[in-house]
């Protein structure tokens, strides 16, 4: 320990490697044998590995010597294809976890001939995949059919520090062992007698803080912050070694200087523990503490702390989540040597606040603690109590002036006894990482010189990480099978292979190819080159039928021969469409615009289409007739249009979209389209002035985007002139607006126009402003 000026606790960072832990089990993988034999006349055949049978159906039996087709390699001479697959089906491969090679001794020939006895098969070559270091191989032994099978198995081990989020109350594993404040496994201050899984490295980083007034004596304002770094390792099942360092600072108005630092204090220790009977474990711990000097560099004092440990874990014998810990030990050393002299070599007499800041004690101690924890999923709450019993105390001295006065408290062994109660929780939901929070309540009543002082409260926060460098995750179960079979070469059945193209010679993908009269299922052409390969077929003539949506059905004839591929080439012709439409969308300056289009046509036909960024789209129509179109695009006003589709020629629909204005001139409600600016007409006429085109374009946009089915256009005038003239003028103006919308593409059957003359004023006609408000056009949604 040494004094420090304006010292802040050392911030320690721990960088831990992020481990990716494998959680699955390795599944059996096929391993080619190094020795394949043939018994055709006693001469060995060329080595051939076992092959999967991708076309096997439930109940089918592989044919002896069956060789499935190789992967498709399209060429003019061999245009292989892909088998037809149902949705969601995955073709088996050698990497698939469900792949198993068919291993069965070949059937003898129909007319067996005497052959020499085959030589004993050679030992199989080792697999290319290396087995885990902990593998336990089982000796290979020949089976009844002459094959040789080798199995290797590795027993799975649980994680040394599993996450508890998915566990239940009473499950083993919720009592996950993590670092205590000093490094070995335990709670906050107390240690556990059990060690945990061997080979685990435990790293922890913690902080401790406290602040209070009138402590440790009256008128003393004291605060303390500590940083703690620990490292522990369990080399054996019953042994744990650990170490740590502590750095911190204490500030008080009763110390000189006001900041005192604890820099470079460190400790090392070893703990042993083993289960005794039932849920009881016993152990012992021996720790060496080293304290830096006060007022000088180097070692100032040292102490040794032996402890006896006991832990009872109810989860070992039941499903009760309860663990109880008992620690009894001592602290023996020369801590009084820390304050023998100051930096100038003068004898030092520490104040009460200075003794607390430097952790000074003049006596050896006996320590005893009892702790209880309840391991639950996610968290483990705990409670622990610890007391320190100083040895050899002949007298008690408390800071009081004048000493012995009636106002001074009387110190005794019990009211100066250092003891505290800790309440905390450990979060274990995550694998390998745990968090610890504890609140320390000091119950010591009086301070006495030379006796350690416990603060009224302290807050402890920490994080710990468990690392298993030896296993790097969980071990797996590995089952490896190597098989040597006797095979008799046999001529393969015939198949039909070929390609399907369209009228332009382009491959047609996903066309369905059926061999007429065959019990085998159809196959589909490949997505790359339109090739296909059938299942095995009997010898003789074969008729192939090819179908695909949008194309006319086509057939081809061929003859299947054993051991050969019958090649066919099929051309599909597209079905003619009764009518088509070509839609073009741009911004009026020939810049294409992506848009969405809705088409309404005869017979309640409705279709939604998306025009790509190219601005062009061609689509078939069910039949000739009149079709209404609604066009919408982001950032543009909607448009409507109508086309007449005829048989045999495409109908063209060209839309020049207008960009949406920054300020809307209309508001759409449930019953009306409200105009913020009126539609202007020539004086006493029904001619729409050009400055109203922007308003009417937004009206069309509202009809498109709000899917308005019917609208009524109302014309209104002021009271200037005769009622007959005003009624006729209002009707003409309503008709002019309706015609504008029809010319813009709005279907006439969705529009209605009514003139009311001056019968429905919205303002008095006594002023020019009032008359201007009454000359208006309104839109009612029906």
Short mmCIF file of C-alpha atoms in Angstrom, two decimals, residues 33 50 86 109 132 171 204 214 236 386 426 439 446 462 553 609 611 702:
data_model
loop_
_atom_site.label_atom_id
_atom_site.label_comp_id
_atom_site.label_asym_id
_atom_site.label_seq_id
_atom_site.Cartn_x
_atom_site.Cartn_y
_atom_site.Cartn_z
CA UNK A 33 -13.20 -48.72 -48.59
CA UNK A 50 -20.44 -47.84 -52.77
CA UNK A 86 -41.75 -32.64 -55.09
CA UNK A 109 -25.14 -65.23 -60.88
CA UNK A 132 -11.21 -36.87 -31.89
CA UNK A 171 -32.29 -29.24 -12.60
CA UNK A 204 -13.27 -12.33 -13.19
CA UNK A 214 -19.35 9.81 10.34
CA UNK A 236 -7.36 -31.56 -11.57
CA UNK A 386 -19.05 -13.51 8.01
CA UNK A 426 -25.65 -14.27 -9.46
CA UNK A 439 -24.82 -5.60 -1.08
CA UNK A 446 -17.64 0.45 17.40
CA UNK A 462 -18.60 -8.32 -10.98
CA UNK A 553 -48.10 -31.11 -74.89
CA UNK A 609 -49.20 -6.27 -62.14
CA UNK A 611 -44.08 -2.69 -64.08
CA UNK A 702 -57.27 10.51 -55.28
#
